[in-house]
């Protein structure tokens, strides 16, 4: 059964609070998350949905900043609900909160548009930090998922390192090509390879770095780091930073 919170007026001159919609088929989980989030001064729970159909309906009506999305729910699952919300409401960001860490579910959720993937054994502070990060436009992976992504990235990198190097490009002024698996580059890989710099940025994205952290790590201007991320997303046909991180899960 869906629940809509009564609107409350923010304090004078206070920054607008982050408006959150909770979607979970377990009433106890919904109530617990609502209590946790409402206790934060910068977050406001505007509604609760018991399944994916209610989640989509309430999201369209309430226009929340962030949706906390469970994956396994009756009538309509979280992946399909995430896809519909992401397509209809580009300014609403979806954060998955689930008990499942299977590779296929991770990739399906991210492909659907999820900006973060957190397990329900996360700490209260981690949940709050992730809500704030997703609202800022960042992507987050729970540590268990991040380790899987990095392990798979290293395996693919090792496999490529053992293959013969590609023939040099005719234009000697072009940046050298990075050792990134061809299946990650999509149909335009022959004309749009990743450079070494872009490959380094991609690895930091997989570790959960934001643009500022990438810029610091690689000694770049923050705007330059942001441009690298945009080019990588175009080349790898990714819609979100989290999708870039989990693309390495595909073989």
PDB file of C-alpha atoms in Angstrom:
ATOM      1  CA  UNK A   1       0.000   0.000   0.000  1.00  0.00           C
ATOM      2  CA  UNK A   2       1.438   3.345  -0.997  1.00  0.00           C
ATOM      3  CA  UNK A   3       2.016   6.157   1.462  1.00  0.00           C
ATOM      4  CA  UNK A   4       2.421   9.873   0.751  1.00  0.00           C
ATOM      5  CA  UNK A   5       3.984  12.126   3.354  1.00  0.00           C
ATOM      6  CA  UNK A   6       2.418  15.442   4.259  1.00  0.00           C
ATOM      7  CA  UNK A   7       4.614  18.277   2.922  1.00  0.00           C
ATOM      8  CA  UNK A   8       6.527  20.223   5.546  1.00  0.00           C
ATOM      9  CA  UNK A   9       7.840  23.750   5.140  1.00  0.00           C
ATOM     10  CA  UNK A  10      11.651  24.077   5.185  1.00  0.00           C
ATOM     11  CA  UNK A  11      13.320  26.356   7.691  1.00  0.00           C
ATOM     12  CA  UNK A  12      13.834  29.955   6.508  1.00  0.00           C
ATOM     13  CA  UNK A  13      16.850  30.335   4.213  1.00  0.00           C
ATOM     14  CA  UNK A  14      17.557  26.561   4.457  1.00  0.00           C
ATOM     15  CA  UNK A  15      18.621  24.643   1.370  1.00  0.00           C
ATOM     16  CA  UNK A  16      15.839  22.480  -0.120  1.00  0.00           C
ATOM     17  CA  UNK A  17      15.815  19.015   1.344  1.00  0.00           C
ATOM     18  CA  UNK A  18      16.446  15.918  -0.763  1.00  0.00           C
ATOM     19  CA  UNK A  19      13.031  14.449  -1.573  1.00  0.00           C
ATOM     20  CA  UNK A  20      13.089  10.644  -1.393  1.00  0.00           C
ATOM     21  CA  UNK A  21      10.573   7.996  -2.445  1.00  0.00           C
ATOM     22  CA  UNK A  22      10.968   4.535  -0.859  1.00  0.00           C
ATOM     23  CA  UNK A  23       9.902   1.446  -2.852  1.00  0.00           C
ATOM     24  CA  UNK A  24       9.971  -1.880  -0.974  1.00  0.00           C
ATOM     25  CA  UNK A  25       7.392  -4.636  -0.543  1.00  0.00           C
ATOM     26  CA  UNK A  26       8.262  -5.099   3.146  1.00  0.00           C
ATOM     27  CA  UNK A  27       6.424  -2.601   5.347  1.00  0.00           C
ATOM     28  CA  UNK A  28       8.984  -2.937   8.132  1.00  0.00           C
ATOM     29  CA  UNK A  29      11.815  -2.009   5.754  1.00  0.00           C
ATOM     30  CA  UNK A  30       9.868   0.968   4.415  1.00  0.00           C
ATOM     31  CA  UNK A  31       9.120   2.290   7.888  1.00  0.00           C
ATOM     32  CA  UNK A  32      12.689   1.763   9.065  1.00  0.00           C
ATOM     33  CA  UNK A  33      14.146   3.553   6.040  1.00  0.00           C
ATOM     34  CA  UNK A  34      11.635   6.381   6.415  1.00  0.00           C
ATOM     35  CA  UNK A  35      12.605   6.893  10.058  1.00  0.00           C
ATOM     36  CA  UNK A  36      16.310   6.866   9.194  1.00  0.00           C
ATOM     37  CA  UNK A  37      15.993   9.311   6.313  1.00  0.00           C
ATOM     38  CA  UNK A  38      13.518  11.683   7.966  1.00  0.00           C
ATOM     39  CA  UNK A  39      15.874  11.988  10.936  1.00  0.00           C
ATOM     40  CA  UNK A  40      18.433  13.653   8.647  1.00  0.00           C
ATOM     41  CA  UNK A  41      17.959  17.423   8.448  1.00  0.00           C
ATOM     42  CA  UNK A  42      18.665  17.535   4.686  1.00  0.00           C
ATOM     43  CA  UNK A  43      16.428  14.612   3.614  1.00  0.00           C
ATOM     44  CA  UNK A  44      12.634  14.285   3.425  1.00  0.00           C
ATOM     45  CA  UNK A  45      10.670  11.115   2.627  1.00  0.00           C
ATOM     46  CA  UNK A  46       7.781  12.165   0.390  1.00  0.00           C
ATOM     47  CA  UNK A  47       6.228   8.762  -0.261  1.00  0.00           C
ATOM     48  CA  UNK A  48       6.374   4.996   0.124  1.00  0.00           C
ATOM     49  CA  UNK A  49       5.455   2.327  -2.432  1.00  0.00           C
ATOM     50  CA  UNK A  50       4.862  -1.378  -1.851  1.00  0.00           C
ATOM     51  CA  UNK A  51       5.628  -2.540  -5.407  1.00  0.00           C
ATOM     52  CA  UNK A  52       7.007  -1.387  -8.735  1.00  0.00           C
ATOM     53  CA  UNK A  53       3.668  -0.199 -10.122  1.00  0.00           C
ATOM     54  CA  UNK A  54       3.103   2.077  -7.124  1.00  0.00           C
ATOM     55  CA  UNK A  55       6.721   3.245  -7.337  1.00  0.00           C
ATOM     56  CA  UNK A  56       6.275   4.429 -10.936  1.00  0.00           C
ATOM     57  CA  UNK A  57       2.903   6.054 -10.197  1.00  0.00           C
ATOM     58  CA  UNK A  58       4.175   7.914  -7.121  1.00  0.00           C
ATOM     59  CA  UNK A  59       7.380   8.958  -8.852  1.00  0.00           C
ATOM     60  CA  UNK A  60       5.395  10.528 -11.690  1.00  0.00           C
ATOM     61  CA  UNK A  61       3.111  12.298  -9.205  1.00  0.00           C
ATOM     62  CA  UNK A  62       5.632  13.408  -6.575  1.00  0.00           C
ATOM     63  CA  UNK A  63       8.744  13.977  -8.740  1.00  0.00           C
ATOM     64  CA  UNK A  64      11.222  12.902  -6.030  1.00  0.00           C
ATOM     65  CA  UNK A  65      14.920  13.653  -6.258  1.00  0.00           C
ATOM     66  CA  UNK A  66      15.899  10.093  -5.332  1.00  0.00           C
ATOM     67  CA  UNK A  67      14.059   6.764  -5.363  1.00  0.00           C
ATOM     68  CA  UNK A  68      15.222   4.020  -2.982  1.00  0.00           C
ATOM     69  CA  UNK A  69      14.384   0.926  -5.042  1.00  0.00           C
ATOM     70  CA  UNK A  70      14.133  -2.707  -3.951  1.00  0.00           C
ATOM     71  CA  UNK A  71      14.541  -5.190  -6.811  1.00  0.00           C
ATOM     72  CA  UNK A  72      12.256  -8.108  -5.926  1.00  0.00           C
ATOM     73  CA  UNK A  73       8.712  -6.789  -5.522  1.00  0.00           C
ATOM     74  CA  UNK A  74       5.276  -8.085  -6.588  1.00  0.00           C
ATOM     75  CA  UNK A  75       3.362  -6.953  -9.684  1.00  0.00           C
ATOM     76  CA  UNK A  76       6.372  -5.118 -11.123  1.00  0.00           C
ATOM     77  CA  UNK A  77      10.003  -5.654 -10.159  1.00  0.00           C
ATOM     78  CA  UNK A  78      12.531  -2.974  -9.322  1.00  0.00           C
ATOM     79  CA  UNK A  79      14.506  -3.278 -12.561  1.00  0.00           C
ATOM     80  CA  UNK A  80      11.478  -2.572 -14.757  1.00  0.00           C
ATOM     81  CA  UNK A  81      10.313   0.200 -12.414  1.00  0.00           C
ATOM     82  CA  UNK A  82      13.801   1.727 -12.529  1.00  0.00           C
ATOM     83  CA  UNK A  83      13.766   1.673 -16.335  1.00  0.00           C
ATOM     84  CA  UNK A  84      10.370   3.387 -16.524  1.00  0.00           C
ATOM     85  CA  UNK A  85      11.235   6.045 -13.942  1.00  0.00           C
ATOM     86  CA  UNK A  86      14.610   6.785 -15.542  1.00  0.00           C
ATOM     87  CA  UNK A  87      13.028   7.128 -18.976  1.00  0.00           C
ATOM     88  CA  UNK A  88      10.121   9.312 -17.837  1.00  0.00           C
ATOM     89  CA  UNK A  89      11.866  11.399 -15.146  1.00  0.00           C
ATOM     90  CA  UNK A  90      15.460  12.227 -16.118  1.00  0.00           C
ATOM     91  CA  UNK A  91      15.929  14.432 -13.038  1.00  0.00           C
ATOM     92  CA  UNK A  92      14.913  11.643 -10.647  1.00  0.00           C
ATOM     93  CA  UNK A  93      17.796   9.354  -9.690  1.00  0.00           C
ATOM     94  CA  UNK A  94      17.301   5.739  -8.653  1.00  0.00           C
ATOM     95  CA  UNK A  95      19.331   4.098  -5.899  1.00  0.00           C
ATOM     96  CA  UNK A  96      18.972   0.319  -5.594  1.00  0.00           C
ATOM     97  CA  UNK A  97      18.797  -1.030  -2.041  1.00  0.00           C
ATOM     98  CA  UNK A  98      18.519  -4.819  -2.064  1.00  0.00           C
ATOM     99  CA  UNK A  99      19.672  -8.069  -0.472  1.00  0.00           C
ATOM    100  CA  UNK A 100      20.849  -9.510  -3.815  1.00  0.00           C
ATOM    101  CA  UNK A 101      24.353  -9.042  -5.236  1.00  0.00           C
ATOM    102  CA  UNK A 102      24.184 -11.364  -8.265  1.00  0.00           C
ATOM    103  CA  UNK A 103      26.118 -10.115 -11.270  1.00  0.00           C
ATOM    104  CA  UNK A 104      23.099 -10.315 -13.588  1.00  0.00           C
ATOM    105  CA  UNK A 105      20.939  -8.236 -11.258  1.00  0.00           C
ATOM    106  CA  UNK A 106      23.677  -5.629 -10.851  1.00  0.00           C
ATOM    107  CA  UNK A 107      24.084  -5.220 -14.593  1.00  0.00           C
ATOM    108  CA  UNK A 108      20.320  -5.251 -15.299  1.00  0.00           C
ATOM    109  CA  UNK A 109      19.681  -2.560 -12.688  1.00  0.00           C
ATOM    110  CA  UNK A 110      22.469  -0.335 -13.961  1.00  0.00           C
ATOM    111  CA  UNK A 111      21.406  -0.775 -17.570  1.00  0.00           C
ATOM    112  CA  UNK A 112      17.916   0.259 -16.464  1.00  0.00           C
ATOM    113  CA  UNK A 113      19.337   3.537 -15.145  1.00  0.00           C
ATOM    114  CA  UNK A 114      20.215   2.965 -11.472  1.00  0.00           C
ATOM    115  CA  UNK A 115      22.841   5.403 -10.196  1.00  0.00           C
ATOM    116  CA  UNK A 116      23.854   3.340  -7.167  1.00  0.00           C
ATOM    117  CA  UNK A 117      23.699  -0.259  -5.941  1.00  0.00           C
ATOM    118  CA  UNK A 118      23.688  -0.797  -2.185  1.00  0.00           C
ATOM    119  CA  UNK A 119      23.034  -3.923  -0.142  1.00  0.00           C
ATOM    120  CA  UNK A 120      20.656  -3.883   2.808  1.00  0.00           C
ATOM    121  CA  UNK A 121      23.430  -4.793   5.234  1.00  0.00           C
ATOM    122  CA  UNK A 122      24.956  -1.345   4.631  1.00  0.00           C
ATOM    123  CA  UNK A 123      25.372   0.923   7.627  1.00  0.00           C
ATOM    124  CA  UNK A 124      22.938   3.762   8.297  1.00  0.00           C
ATOM    125  CA  UNK A 125      25.645   6.320   7.514  1.00  0.00           C
ATOM    126  CA  UNK A 126      26.417   4.585   4.215  1.00  0.00           C
ATOM    127  CA  UNK A 127      22.757   4.758   3.195  1.00  0.00           C
ATOM    128  CA  UNK A 128      22.577   8.464   4.024  1.00  0.00           C
ATOM    129  CA  UNK A 129      25.869   9.235   2.274  1.00  0.00           C
ATOM    130  CA  UNK A 130      24.745   7.339  -0.829  1.00  0.00           C
ATOM    131  CA  UNK A 131      21.433   9.213  -0.998  1.00  0.00           C
ATOM    132  CA  UNK A 132      23.335  12.501  -0.871  1.00  0.00           C
ATOM    133  CA  UNK A 133      25.922  11.347  -3.408  1.00  0.00           C
ATOM    134  CA  UNK A 134      23.278  10.140  -5.878  1.00  0.00           C
ATOM    135  CA  UNK A 135      21.445  13.461  -5.496  1.00  0.00           C
ATOM    136  CA  UNK A 136      24.707  15.246  -6.412  1.00  0.00           C
ATOM    137  CA  UNK A 137      24.895  13.156  -9.580  1.00  0.00           C
ATOM    138  CA  UNK A 138      27.532  10.706  -8.363  1.00  0.00           C
ATOM    139  CA  UNK A 139      27.385   6.925  -8.696  1.00  0.00           C
ATOM    140  CA  UNK A 140      28.073   4.488  -5.886  1.00  0.00           C
ATOM    141  CA  UNK A 141      28.601   0.727  -5.616  1.00  0.00           C
ATOM    142  CA  UNK A 142      28.476  -1.185  -2.354  1.00  0.00           C
ATOM    143  CA  UNK A 143      31.962  -2.544  -1.454  1.00  0.00           C
ATOM    144  CA  UNK A 144      31.038  -6.147  -2.348  1.00  0.00           C
ATOM    145  CA  UNK A 145      29.916  -5.081  -5.817  1.00  0.00           C
ATOM    146  CA  UNK A 146      32.912  -2.787  -6.316  1.00  0.00           C
ATOM    147  CA  UNK A 147      35.291  -5.668  -5.575  1.00  0.00           C
ATOM    148  CA  UNK A 148      33.559  -7.858  -8.160  1.00  0.00           C
ATOM    149  CA  UNK A 149      33.841  -5.090 -10.745  1.00  0.00           C
ATOM    150  CA  UNK A 150      37.537  -4.513 -10.076  1.00  0.00           C
ATOM    151  CA  UNK A 151      38.359  -8.229 -10.044  1.00  0.00           C
ATOM    152  CA  UNK A 152      36.654  -8.670 -13.399  1.00  0.00           C
ATOM    153  CA  UNK A 153      38.370  -5.553 -14.768  1.00  0.00           C
ATOM    154  CA  UNK A 154      41.785  -6.965 -13.811  1.00  0.00           C
ATOM    155  CA  UNK A 155      40.987 -10.343 -15.384  1.00  0.00           C
ATOM    156  CA  UNK A 156      39.999  -8.689 -18.653  1.00  0.00           C
ATOM    157  CA  UNK A 157      43.036  -6.414 -18.576  1.00  0.00           C
ATOM    158  CA  UNK A 158      45.350  -9.411 -18.023  1.00  0.00           C
ATOM    159  CA  UNK A 159      43.708 -11.270 -20.899  1.00  0.00           C
ATOM    160  CA  UNK A 160      44.201  -8.325 -23.246  1.00  0.00           C
ATOM    161  CA  UNK A 161      47.820  -7.856 -22.118  1.00  0.00           C
ATOM    162  CA  UNK A 162      48.587 -11.369 -23.350  1.00  0.00           C
ATOM    163  CA  UNK A 163      47.167 -10.709 -26.801  1.00  0.00           C
ATOM    164  CA  UNK A 164      49.302  -9.355 -29.679  1.00  0.00           C
ATOM    165  CA  UNK A 165      49.272  -5.542 -29.807  1.00  0.00           C
ATOM    166  CA  UNK A 166      47.084  -3.946 -32.496  1.00  0.00           C
ATOM    167  CA  UNK A 167      48.625  -2.476 -35.618  1.00  0.00           C
ATOM    168  CA  UNK A 168      49.656   1.188 -35.142  1.00  0.00           C
ATOM    169  CA  UNK A 169      47.274   3.825 -36.410  1.00  0.00           C
ATOM    170  CA  UNK A 170      48.369   5.686 -39.563  1.00  0.00           C
ATOM    171  CA  UNK A 171      48.102   9.066 -37.779  1.00  0.00           C
ATOM    172  CA  UNK A 172      51.223   9.194 -35.576  1.00  0.00           C
ATOM    173  CA  UNK A 173      49.923  12.316 -33.835  1.00  0.00           C
ATOM    174  CA  UNK A 174      46.953  10.457 -32.353  1.00  0.00           C
ATOM    175  CA  UNK A 175      47.032   9.358 -28.717  1.00  0.00           C
ATOM    176  CA  UNK A 176      48.133   5.720 -28.216  1.00  0.00           C
ATOM    177  CA  UNK A 177      45.364   3.165 -27.912  1.00  0.00           C
ATOM    178  CA  UNK A 178      44.631   1.647 -24.530  1.00  0.00           C
ATOM    179  CA  UNK A 179      44.425  -2.058 -23.850  1.00  0.00           C
ATOM    180  CA  UNK A 180      40.650  -2.184 -23.390  1.00  0.00           C
ATOM    181  CA  UNK A 181      38.678  -5.292 -24.466  1.00  0.00           C
ATOM    182  CA  UNK A 182      37.035  -4.830 -27.832  1.00  0.00           C
ATOM    183  CA  UNK A 183      33.682  -6.126 -26.599  1.00  0.00           C
ATOM    184  CA  UNK A 184      33.462  -3.116 -24.273  1.00  0.00           C
ATOM    185  CA  UNK A 185      33.897  -0.622 -27.081  1.00  0.00           C
ATOM    186  CA  UNK A 186      30.778  -1.443 -29.068  1.00  0.00           C
ATOM    187  CA  UNK A 187      30.358  -1.464 -32.850  1.00  0.00           C
ATOM    188  CA  UNK A 188      32.404   1.715 -33.340  1.00  0.00           C
ATOM    189  CA  UNK A 189      35.504   0.362 -31.609  1.00  0.00           C
ATOM    190  CA  UNK A 190      37.586   0.469 -34.790  1.00  0.00           C
ATOM    191  CA  UNK A 191      37.134   4.216 -35.098  1.00  0.00           C
ATOM    192  CA  UNK A 192      36.707   5.130 -31.417  1.00  0.00           C
ATOM    193  CA  UNK A 193      39.343   3.376 -29.289  1.00  0.00           C
ATOM    194  CA  UNK A 194      40.031   4.488 -25.740  1.00  0.00           C
ATOM    195  CA  UNK A 195      43.275   6.374 -25.197  1.00  0.00           C
ATOM    196  CA  UNK A 196      45.636   5.487 -22.360  1.00  0.00           C
ATOM    197  CA  UNK A 197      44.383   8.504 -20.441  1.00  0.00           C
ATOM    198  CA  UNK A 198      40.749   7.472 -20.921  1.00  0.00           C
ATOM    199  CA  UNK A 199      41.569   3.930 -19.802  1.00  0.00           C
ATOM    200  CA  UNK A 200      43.101   5.337 -16.608  1.00  0.00           C
ATOM    201  CA  UNK A 201      39.988   7.449 -16.033  1.00  0.00           C
ATOM    202  CA  UNK A 202      37.774   4.392 -16.629  1.00  0.00           C
ATOM    203  CA  UNK A 203      39.634   2.412 -13.987  1.00  0.00           C
ATOM    204  CA  UNK A 204      39.122   5.209 -11.450  1.00  0.00           C
ATOM    205  CA  UNK A 205      35.423   5.381 -12.344  1.00  0.00           C
ATOM    206  CA  UNK A 206      35.191   1.656 -11.608  1.00  0.00           C
ATOM    207  CA  UNK A 207      36.667   2.397  -8.175  1.00  0.00           C
ATOM    208  CA  UNK A 208      33.890   4.915  -7.514  1.00  0.00           C
ATOM    209  CA  UNK A 209      35.932   8.119  -7.980  1.00  0.00           C
ATOM    210  CA  UNK A 210      34.101  11.367  -8.711  1.00  0.00           C
ATOM    211  CA  UNK A 211      35.371  13.951 -11.209  1.00  0.00           C
ATOM    212  CA  UNK A 212      37.281  15.903  -8.567  1.00  0.00           C
ATOM    213  CA  UNK A 213      38.964  12.762  -7.232  1.00  0.00           C
ATOM    214  CA  UNK A 214      39.875  11.667 -10.765  1.00  0.00           C
ATOM    215  CA  UNK A 215      41.354  15.096 -11.473  1.00  0.00           C
ATOM    216  CA  UNK A 216      43.460  14.950  -8.301  1.00  0.00           C
ATOM    217  CA  UNK A 217      44.656  11.396  -8.910  1.00  0.00           C
ATOM    218  CA  UNK A 218      45.684  12.078 -12.527  1.00  0.00           C
ATOM    219  CA  UNK A 219      46.837  15.691 -12.019  1.00  0.00           C
ATOM    220  CA  UNK A 220      44.151  17.114 -14.301  1.00  0.00           C
ATOM    221  CA  UNK A 221      41.812  20.066 -14.160  1.00  0.00           C
ATOM    222  CA  UNK A 222      38.366  19.007 -12.964  1.00  0.00           C
ATOM    223  CA  UNK A 223      36.818  20.170 -16.243  1.00  0.00           C
ATOM    224  CA  UNK A 224      39.294  18.039 -18.196  1.00  0.00           C
ATOM    225  CA  UNK A 225      38.404  14.997 -16.091  1.00  0.00           C
ATOM    226  CA  UNK A 226      34.716  15.635 -16.745  1.00  0.00           C
ATOM    227  CA  UNK A 227      35.360  15.837 -20.501  1.00  0.00           C
ATOM    228  CA  UNK A 228      37.245  12.519 -20.409  1.00  0.00           C
ATOM    229  CA  UNK A 229      34.305  10.888 -18.626  1.00  0.00           C
ATOM    230  CA  UNK A 230      31.860  12.233 -21.229  1.00  0.00           C
ATOM    231  CA  UNK A 231      33.981  10.911 -24.118  1.00  0.00           C
ATOM    232  CA  UNK A 232      34.305   7.495 -22.478  1.00  0.00           C
ATOM    233  CA  UNK A 233      30.538   7.282 -22.014  1.00  0.00           C
ATOM    234  CA  UNK A 234      30.041   8.108 -25.696  1.00  0.00           C
ATOM    235  CA  UNK A 235      32.592   5.538 -26.845  1.00  0.00           C
ATOM    236  CA  UNK A 236      31.271   2.756 -24.599  1.00  0.00           C
ATOM    237  CA  UNK A 237      27.617   3.653 -25.235  1.00  0.00           C
ATOM    238  CA  UNK A 238      26.946   4.053 -21.509  1.00  0.00           C
ATOM    239  CA  UNK A 239      24.195   6.189 -19.998  1.00  0.00           C
ATOM    240  CA  UNK A 240      25.539   6.503 -16.440  1.00  0.00           C
ATOM    241  CA  UNK A 241      28.881   6.407 -14.627  1.00  0.00           C
ATOM    242  CA  UNK A 242      27.784   3.288 -12.768  1.00  0.00           C
ATOM    243  CA  UNK A 243      27.124   1.581 -16.087  1.00  0.00           C
ATOM    244  CA  UNK A 244      30.703   2.302 -17.074  1.00  0.00           C
ATOM    245  CA  UNK A 245      31.875   0.649 -13.867  1.00  0.00           C
ATOM    246  CA  UNK A 246      29.890  -2.542 -14.397  1.00  0.00           C
ATOM    247  CA  UNK A 247      30.419  -2.871 -18.155  1.00  0.00           C
ATOM    248  CA  UNK A 248      33.439  -4.991 -17.279  1.00  0.00           C
ATOM    249  CA  UNK A 249      31.053  -7.589 -15.890  1.00  0.00           C
ATOM    250  CA  UNK A 250      30.002  -8.415 -19.467  1.00  0.00           C
ATOM    251  CA  UNK A 251      32.151 -11.006 -21.215  1.00  0.00           C
TER     252      UNK A 251
END
